[in-house]
Amino acid sequence: MSPTNLQVISAEKVLYEDDVDIVVCPGIEGELGVLPQHAPIFTLLQTGEIRVKKGEQEDSIFVTGGFLQITQEKVVVLADAGEQAQDIDEERASRAKERAEERLNQQEQDTDIPRAENALHRSVTRLRVAERNK
Ligand code: ATP
């Protein structure tokens, strides 16, 4: 089977671009495996991990949701933000987790709960992805 060209792009930069064998994406309804010759789709992603296999090599990219487009030529992920697993700053993610937990524990009148919950989910997922890929 010929490889699939994968591009993962955030609002800030190209996070990943290569010809790969298998891509597994965090679709909004669960994990979505993409093999070469996959039917064209356009769908939403949730915050999570994109896992990529190329020969014996495996890579992992964290994304904070976004869009997935599969065409005959390529697979494109447009993410709000993200980084390759090895670029995750774990201390920063831990600080973000503590801030979010503090906000949720001391809920005040103007606390934006969904925002704090999203920040907590991003930070916990970053830590999990970094840990899994050590
Ligand atoms: P923080 O409060 O630490 O900014 P956040 O979850 O609000 O965390 P995002 O909005 O997801 O941050 O990302 C903003 C930018 O900062 C993106 O470019 C993202 O790649 C980068 N970033 C955020 N957290 C980390 C991290 N732990 N390691 C590496 N880059 C990060």
JSON list of C-alpha atoms and ligand atoms in Angstrom, two decimals:
[
{"chain": "A", "resi": 1, "resn": "MET", "atom": "CA", "xyz": [0.00, 0.00, 0.00]},
{"chain": "A", "resi": 2, "resn": "SER", "atom": "CA", "xyz": [1.32, 3.44, -0.85]},
{"chain": "A", "resi": 3, "resn": "PRO", "atom": "CA", "xyz": [1.79, 5.78, 2.13]},
{"chain": "A", "resi": 4, "resn": "THR", "atom": "CA", "xyz": [-0.54, 8.65, 2.96]},
{"chain": "A", "resi": 5, "resn": "ASN", "atom": "CA", "xyz": [0.69, 12.22, 3.12]},
{"chain": "A", "resi": 6, "resn": "LEU", "atom": "CA", "xyz": [-0.20, 13.65, 6.55]},
{"chain": "A", "resi": 7, "resn": "GLN", "atom": "CA", "xyz": [-0.10, 17.33, 7.45]},
{"chain": "A", "resi": 8, "resn": "VAL", "atom": "CA", "xyz": [-0.90, 18.53, 10.97]},
{"chain": "A", "resi": 9, "resn": "ILE", "atom": "CA", "xyz": [-1.15, 22.30, 11.09]},
{"chain": "A", "resi": 10, "resn": "SER", "atom": "CA", "xyz": [-1.94, 24.54, 14.06]},
{"chain": "A", "resi": 11, "resn": "ALA", "atom": "CA", "xyz": [-2.88, 28.20, 14.02]},
{"chain": "A", "resi": 12, "resn": "GLU", "atom": "CA", "xyz": [0.82, 28.92, 14.59]},
{"chain": "A", "resi": 13, "resn": "LYS", "atom": "CA", "xyz": [2.84, 26.39, 12.63]},
{"chain": "A", "resi": 14, "resn": "VAL", "atom": "CA", "xyz": [3.18, 23.09, 10.80]},
{"chain": "A", "resi": 15, "resn": "LEU", "atom": "CA", "xyz": [3.37, 20.50, 13.59]},
{"chain": "A", "resi": 16, "resn": "TYR", "atom": "CA", "xyz": [3.98, 17.46, 11.39]},
{"chain": "A", "resi": 17, "resn": "GLU", "atom": "CA", "xyz": [4.31, 16.61, 7.72]},
{"chain": "A", "resi": 18, "resn": "ASP", "atom": "CA", "xyz": [5.35, 13.24, 6.32]},
{"chain": "A", "resi": 19, "resn": "ASP", "atom": "CA", "xyz": [4.26, 10.23, 4.29]},
{"chain": "A", "resi": 20, "resn": "VAL", "atom": "CA", "xyz": [2.93, 7.73, 6.81]},
{"chain": "A", "resi": 21, "resn": "ASP", "atom": "CA", "xyz": [1.36, 4.25, 6.93]},
{"chain": "A", "resi": 22, "resn": "ILE", "atom": "CA", "xyz": [-1.33, 4.67, 9.59]},
{"chain": "A", "resi": 23, "resn": "VAL", "atom": "CA", "xyz": [-2.84, 7.67, 11.40]},
{"chain": "A", "resi": 24, "resn": "VAL", "atom": "CA", "xyz": [-5.14, 7.41, 14.42]},
{"chain": "A", "resi": 25, "resn": "CYS", "atom": "CA", "xyz": [-6.99, 10.62, 15.27]},
{"chain": "A", "resi": 26, "resn": "PRO", "atom": "CA", "xyz": [-9.13, 11.70, 18.26]},
{"chain": "A", "resi": 27, "resn": "GLY", "atom": "CA", "xyz": [-12.45, 12.08, 16.41]},
{"chain": "A", "resi": 28, "resn": "ILE", "atom": "CA", "xyz": [-15.33, 13.68, 18.30]},
{"chain": "A", "resi": 29, "resn": "GLU", "atom": "CA", "xyz": [-17.05, 10.32, 18.38]},
{"chain": "A", "resi": 30, "resn": "GLY", "atom": "CA", "xyz": [-13.97, 8.31, 19.27]},
{"chain": "A", "resi": 31, "resn": "GLU", "atom": "CA", "xyz": [-10.70, 7.17, 17.77]},
{"chain": "A", "resi": 32, "resn": "LEU", "atom": "CA", "xyz": [-10.57, 7.28, 14.00]},
{"chain": "A", "resi": 33, "resn": "GLY", "atom": "CA", "xyz": [-8.06, 5.08, 12.22]},
{"chain": "A", "resi": 34, "resn": "VAL", "atom": "CA", "xyz": [-6.94, 6.22, 8.78]},
{"chain": "A", "resi": 35, "resn": "LEU", "atom": "CA", "xyz": [-5.30, 3.79, 6.40]},
{"chain": "A", "resi": 36, "resn": "PRO", "atom": "CA", "xyz": [-4.28, 4.54, 2.80]},
{"chain": "A", "resi": 37, "resn": "GLN", "atom": "CA", "xyz": [-7.28, 4.64, 0.42]},
{"chain": "A", "resi": 38, "resn": "HIS", "atom": "CA", "xyz": [-9.59, 5.75, 3.24]},
{"chain": "A", "resi": 39, "resn": "ALA", "atom": "CA", "xyz": [-12.87, 7.23, 1.99]},
{"chain": "A", "resi": 40, "resn": "PRO", "atom": "CA", "xyz": [-12.89, 11.05, 1.86]},
{"chain": "A", "resi": 41, "resn": "ILE", "atom": "CA", "xyz": [-14.30, 12.67, 5.00]},
{"chain": "A", "resi": 42, "resn": "PHE", "atom": "CA", "xyz": [-14.39, 15.99, 6.80]},
{"chain": "A", "resi": 43, "resn": "THR", "atom": "CA", "xyz": [-14.97, 15.80, 10.53]},
{"chain": "A", "resi": 44, "resn": "LEU", "atom": "CA", "xyz": [-14.27, 17.37, 13.90]},
{"chain": "A", "resi": 45, "resn": "LEU", "atom": "CA", "xyz": [-11.56, 16.30, 16.32]},
{"chain": "A", "resi": 46, "resn": "GLN", "atom": "CA", "xyz": [-11.51, 16.56, 20.10]},
{"chain": "A", "resi": 47, "resn": "THR", "atom": "CA", "xyz": [-8.55, 17.36, 22.32]},
{"chain": "A", "resi": 48, "resn": "GLY", "atom": "CA", "xyz": [-6.30, 14.32, 22.28]},
{"chain": "A", "resi": 49, "resn": "GLU", "atom": "CA", "xyz": [-3.46, 12.48, 20.64]},
{"chain": "A", "resi": 50, "resn": "ILE", "atom": "CA", "xyz": [-2.76, 11.81, 16.97]},
{"chain": "A", "resi": 51, "resn": "ARG", "atom": "CA", "xyz": [-0.73, 8.63, 16.66]},
{"chain": "A", "resi": 52, "resn": "VAL", "atom": "CA", "xyz": [1.27, 8.04, 13.52]},
{"chain": "A", "resi": 53, "resn": "LYS", "atom": "CA", "xyz": [3.01, 4.92, 12.27]},
{"chain": "A", "resi": 54, "resn": "LYS", "atom": "CA", "xyz": [5.64, 4.98, 9.57]},
{"chain": "A", "resi": 55, "resn": "GLY", "atom": "CA", "xyz": [7.47, 1.69, 9.17]},
{"chain": "A", "resi": 56, "resn": "GLU", "atom": "CA", "xyz": [8.84, 0.88, 12.61]},
{"chain": "A", "resi": 57, "resn": "GLN", "atom": "CA", "xyz": [8.66, 4.50, 13.71]},
{"chain": "A", "resi": 58, "resn": "GLU", "atom": "CA", "xyz": [5.80, 5.81, 15.84]},
{"chain": "A", "resi": 59, "resn": "ASP", "atom": "CA", "xyz": [5.11, 9.47, 16.49]},
{"chain": "A", "resi": 60, "resn": "SER", "atom": "CA", "xyz": [2.59, 11.25, 18.62]},
{"chain": "A", "resi": 61, "resn": "ILE", "atom": "CA", "xyz": [1.16, 14.74, 18.30]},
{"chain": "A", "resi": 62, "resn": "PHE", "atom": "CA", "xyz": [-1.08, 16.42, 20.88]},
{"chain": "A", "resi": 63, "resn": "VAL", "atom": "CA", "xyz": [-3.88, 18.60, 19.45]},
{"chain": "A", "resi": 64, "resn": "THR", "atom": "CA", "xyz": [-6.52, 20.74, 21.13]},
{"chain": "A", "resi": 65, "resn": "GLY", "atom": "CA", "xyz": [-9.35, 19.75, 18.81]},
{"chain": "A", "resi": 66, "resn": "GLY", "atom": "CA", "xyz": [-9.79, 20.96, 15.25]},
{"chain": "A", "resi": 67, "resn": "PHE", "atom": "CA", "xyz": [-10.74, 19.53, 11.88]},
{"chain": "A", "resi": 68, "resn": "LEU", "atom": "CA", "xyz": [-9.73, 16.43, 9.96]},
{"chain": "A", "resi": 69, "resn": "GLN", "atom": "CA", "xyz": [-9.98, 16.32, 6.20]},
{"chain": "A", "resi": 70, "resn": "ILE", "atom": "CA", "xyz": [-9.23, 13.18, 4.22]},
{"chain": "A", "resi": 71, "resn": "THR", "atom": "CA", "xyz": [-8.98, 13.42, 0.46]},
{"chain": "A", "resi": 72, "resn": "GLN", "atom": "CA", "xyz": [-7.52, 11.03, -2.11]},
{"chain": "A", "resi": 73, "resn": "GLU", "atom": "CA", "xyz": [-4.22, 12.92, -2.01]},
{"chain": "A", "resi": 74, "resn": "LYS", "atom": "CA", "xyz": [-3.73, 13.54, 1.70]},
{"chain": "A", "resi": 75, "resn": "VAL", "atom": "CA", "xyz": [-4.85, 13.73, 5.30]},
{"chain": "A", "resi": 76, "resn": "VAL", "atom": "CA", "xyz": [-4.92, 17.23, 6.77]},
{"chain": "A", "resi": 77, "resn": "VAL", "atom": "CA", "xyz": [-5.49, 18.11, 10.43]},
{"chain": "A", "resi": 78, "resn": "LEU", "atom": "CA", "xyz": [-6.18, 21.75, 11.23]},
{"chain": "A", "resi": 79, "resn": "ALA", "atom": "CA", "xyz": [-5.78, 22.10, 14.98]},
{"chain": "A", "resi": 80, "resn": "ASP", "atom": "CA", "xyz": [-6.36, 25.10, 17.23]},
{"chain": "A", "resi": 81, "resn": "ALA", "atom": "CA", "xyz": [-3.07, 24.38, 19.01]},
{"chain": "A", "resi": 82, "resn": "GLY", "atom": "CA", "xyz": [-0.80, 21.46, 19.60]},
{"chain": "A", "resi": 83, "resn": "GLU", "atom": "CA", "xyz": [2.72, 20.15, 19.74]},
{"chain": "A", "resi": 84, "resn": "GLN", "atom": "CA", "xyz": [4.66, 16.98, 19.08]},
{"chain": "A", "resi": 85, "resn": "ALA", "atom": "CA", "xyz": [4.86, 14.76, 22.19]},
{"chain": "A", "resi": 86, "resn": "GLN", "atom": "CA", "xyz": [8.56, 15.46, 22.68]},
{"chain": "A", "resi": 87, "resn": "ASP", "atom": "CA", "xyz": [7.92, 19.24, 22.62]},
{"chain": "A", "resi": 88, "resn": "ILE", "atom": "CA", "xyz": [5.39, 19.17, 25.46]},
{"chain": "A", "resi": 89, "resn": "ASP", "atom": "CA", "xyz": [6.65, 21.23, 28.39]},
{"chain": "A", "resi": 90, "resn": "GLU", "atom": "CA", "xyz": [5.48, 19.10, 31.32]},
{"chain": "A", "resi": 91, "resn": "GLU", "atom": "CA", "xyz": [6.16, 21.77, 33.94]},
{"chain": "A", "resi": 92, "resn": "ARG", "atom": "CA", "xyz": [4.02, 24.23, 32.02]},
{"chain": "A", "resi": 93, "resn": "ALA", "atom": "CA", "xyz": [1.25, 21.64, 31.69]},
{"chain": "A", "resi": 94, "resn": "SER", "atom": "CA", "xyz": [1.46, 20.91, 35.44]},
{"chain": "A", "resi": 95, "resn": "ARG", "atom": "CA", "xyz": [1.15, 24.61, 36.23]},
{"chain": "A", "resi": 96, "resn": "ALA", "atom": "CA", "xyz": [-1.84, 24.91, 33.88]},
{"chain": "A", "resi": 97, "resn": "LYS", "atom": "CA", "xyz": [-3.41, 21.88, 35.62]},
{"chain": "A", "resi": 98, "resn": "GLU", "atom": "CA", "xyz": [-2.92, 23.41, 39.07]},
{"chain": "A", "resi": 99, "resn": "ARG", "atom": "CA", "xyz": [-4.40, 26.75, 37.96]},
{"chain": "A", "resi": 100, "resn": "ALA", "atom": "CA", "xyz": [-7.45, 25.04, 36.47]},
{"chain": "A", "resi": 101, "resn": "GLU", "atom": "CA", "xyz": [-7.96, 22.83, 39.55]},
{"chain": "A", "resi": 102, "resn": "GLU", "atom": "CA", "xyz": [-7.69, 25.86, 41.82]},
{"chain": "A", "resi": 103, "resn": "ARG", "atom": "CA", "xyz": [-10.30, 27.73, 39.78]},
{"chain": "A", "resi": 104, "resn": "LEU", "atom": "CA", "xyz": [-12.65, 24.77, 39.90]},
{"chain": "A", "resi": 105, "resn": "ASN", "atom": "CA", "xyz": [-12.14, 24.23, 43.64]},
{"chain": "A", "resi": 106, "resn": "GLN", "atom": "CA", "xyz": [-12.66, 27.86, 44.65]},
{"chain": "A", "resi": 107, "resn": "GLN", "atom": "CA", "xyz": [-15.46, 28.60, 42.22]},
{"chain": "A", "resi": 108, "resn": "GLU", "atom": "CA", "xyz": [-16.32, 32.29, 42.45]},
{"chain": "A", "resi": 109, "resn": "GLN", "atom": "CA", "xyz": [-19.22, 34.11, 40.87]},
{"chain": "A", "resi": 110, "resn": "ASP", "atom": "CA", "xyz": [-17.28, 35.04, 37.75]},
{"chain": "A", "resi": 111, "resn": "THR", "atom": "CA", "xyz": [-15.56, 31.66, 37.33]},
{"chain": "A", "resi": 112, "resn": "ASP", "atom": "CA", "xyz": [-16.00, 30.41, 33.77]},
{"chain": "A", "resi": 113, "resn": "ILE", "atom": "CA", "xyz": [-16.42, 26.73, 34.62]},
{"chain": "A", "resi": 114, "resn": "PRO", "atom": "CA", "xyz": [-16.39, 25.29, 31.05]},
{"chain": "A", "resi": 115, "resn": "ARG", "atom": "CA", "xyz": [-13.23, 27.29, 30.34]},
{"chain": "A", "resi": 116, "resn": "ALA", "atom": "CA", "xyz": [-11.51, 25.96, 33.48]},
{"chain": "A", "resi": 117, "resn": "GLU", "atom": "CA", "xyz": [-12.68, 22.42, 32.67]},
{"chain": "A", "resi": 118, "resn": "ASN", "atom": "CA", "xyz": [-11.28, 22.70, 29.14]},
{"chain": "A", "resi": 119, "resn": "ALA", "atom": "CA", "xyz": [-7.96, 24.00, 30.48]},
{"chain": "A", "resi": 120, "resn": "LEU", "atom": "CA", "xyz": [-7.85, 21.09, 32.94]},
{"chain": "A", "resi": 121, "resn": "HIS", "atom": "CA", "xyz": [-8.61, 18.59, 30.16]},
{"chain": "A", "resi": 122, "resn": "ARG", "atom": "CA", "xyz": [-5.87, 20.08, 27.92]},
{"chain": "A", "resi": 123, "resn": "SER", "atom": "CA", "xyz": [-3.27, 19.99, 30.67]},
{"chain": "A", "resi": 124, "resn": "VAL", "atom": "CA", "xyz": [-4.11, 16.46, 31.86]},
{"chain": "A", "resi": 125, "resn": "THR", "atom": "CA", "xyz": [-4.05, 15.18, 28.27]},
{"chain": "A", "resi": 126, "resn": "ARG", "atom": "CA", "xyz": [-0.71, 16.91, 27.59]},
{"chain": "A", "resi": 127, "resn": "LEU", "atom": "CA", "xyz": [0.77, 15.23, 30.66]},
{"chain": "A", "resi": 128, "resn": "ARG", "atom": "CA", "xyz": [-0.61, 11.83, 29.62]},
{"chain": "A", "resi": 129, "resn": "VAL", "atom": "CA", "xyz": [0.73, 12.16, 26.05]},
{"chain": "A", "resi": 130, "resn": "ALA", "atom": "CA", "xyz": [4.17, 13.29, 27.29]},
{"chain": "A", "resi": 131, "resn": "GLU", "atom": "CA", "xyz": [4.33, 10.42, 29.79]},
{"chain": "A", "resi": 132, "resn": "ARG", "atom": "CA", "xyz": [3.21, 7.77, 27.28]},
{"chain": "A", "resi": 133, "resn": "ASN", "atom": "CA", "xyz": [5.85, 8.82, 24.77]},
{"chain": "A", "resi": 134, "resn": "LYS", "atom": "CA", "xyz": [8.92, 8.85, 27.02]},
{"chain": "B", "resi": 1, "resn": "ATP", "atom": "P1", "xyz": [-1.18, 27.58, 29.13]},
{"chain": "B", "resi": 1, "resn": "ATP", "atom": "O1", "xyz": [-2.15, 28.08, 30.18]},
{"chain": "B", "resi": 1, "resn": "ATP", "atom": "O2", "xyz": [0.06, 26.98, 29.71]},
{"chain": "B", "resi": 1, "resn": "ATP", "atom": "O3", "xyz": [-0.93, 28.57, 28.00]},
{"chain": "B", "resi": 1, "resn": "ATP", "atom": "P2", "xyz": [-3.16, 26.34, 27.46]},
{"chain": "B", "resi": 1, "resn": "ATP", "atom": "O4", "xyz": [-3.78, 24.97, 27.49]},
{"chain": "B", "resi": 1, "resn": "ATP", "atom": "O5", "xyz": [-4.08, 27.48, 27.73]},
{"chain": "B", "resi": 1, "resn": "ATP", "atom": "O6", "xyz": [-1.91, 26.32, 28.46]},
{"chain": "B", "resi": 1, "resn": "ATP", "atom": "P3", "xyz": [-3.08, 26.41, 24.58]},
{"chain": "B", "resi": 1, "resn": "ATP", "atom": "O7", "xyz": [-4.12, 27.48, 24.36]},
{"chain": "B", "resi": 1, "resn": "ATP", "atom": "O8", "xyz": [-3.48, 24.99, 24.39]},
{"chain": "B", "resi": 1, "resn": "ATP", "atom": "O9", "xyz": [-2.44, 26.58, 26.06]},
{"chain": "B", "resi": 1, "resn": "ATP", "atom": "O10", "xyz": [-1.81, 26.68, 23.66]},
{"chain": "B", "resi": 1, "resn": "ATP", "atom": "C1", "xyz": [-1.28, 27.99, 23.44]},
{"chain": "B", "resi": 1, "resn": "ATP", "atom": "C2", "xyz": [0.12, 27.85, 22.85]},
{"chain": "B", "resi": 1, "resn": "ATP", "atom": "O11", "xyz": [1.02, 27.40, 23.86]},
{"chain": "B", "resi": 1, "resn": "ATP", "atom": "C3", "xyz": [0.22, 26.83, 21.71]},
{"chain": "B", "resi": 1, "resn": "ATP", "atom": "O12", "xyz": [1.22, 27.27, 20.81]},
{"chain": "B", "resi": 1, "resn": "ATP", "atom": "C4", "xyz": [0.70, 25.55, 22.41]},
{"chain": "B", "resi": 1, "resn": "ATP", "atom": "O13", "xyz": [1.41, 24.70, 21.53]},
{"chain": "B", "resi": 1, "resn": "ATP", "atom": "C5", "xyz": [1.58, 26.13, 23.50]},
{"chain": "B", "resi": 1, "resn": "ATP", "atom": "N1", "xyz": [1.58, 25.32, 24.71]},
{"chain": "B", "resi": 1, "resn": "ATP", "atom": "C6", "xyz": [0.66, 25.33, 25.71]},
{"chain": "B", "resi": 1, "resn": "ATP", "atom": "N2", "xyz": [0.98, 24.48, 26.69]},
{"chain": "B", "resi": 1, "resn": "ATP", "atom": "C7", "xyz": [2.16, 23.88, 26.31]},
{"chain": "B", "resi": 1, "resn": "ATP", "atom": "C8", "xyz": [2.99, 22.90, 26.90]},
{"chain": "B", "resi": 1, "resn": "ATP", "atom": "N3", "xyz": [2.72, 22.34, 28.09]},
{"chain": "B", "resi": 1, "resn": "ATP", "atom": "N4", "xyz": [4.12, 22.54, 26.22]},
{"chain": "B", "resi": 1, "resn": "ATP", "atom": "C9", "xyz": [4.41, 23.10, 25.03]},
{"chain": "B", "resi": 1, "resn": "ATP", "atom": "N5", "xyz": [3.66, 24.03, 24.42]},
{"chain": "B", "resi": 1, "resn": "ATP", "atom": "C10", "xyz": [2.54, 24.43, 25.05]}
]
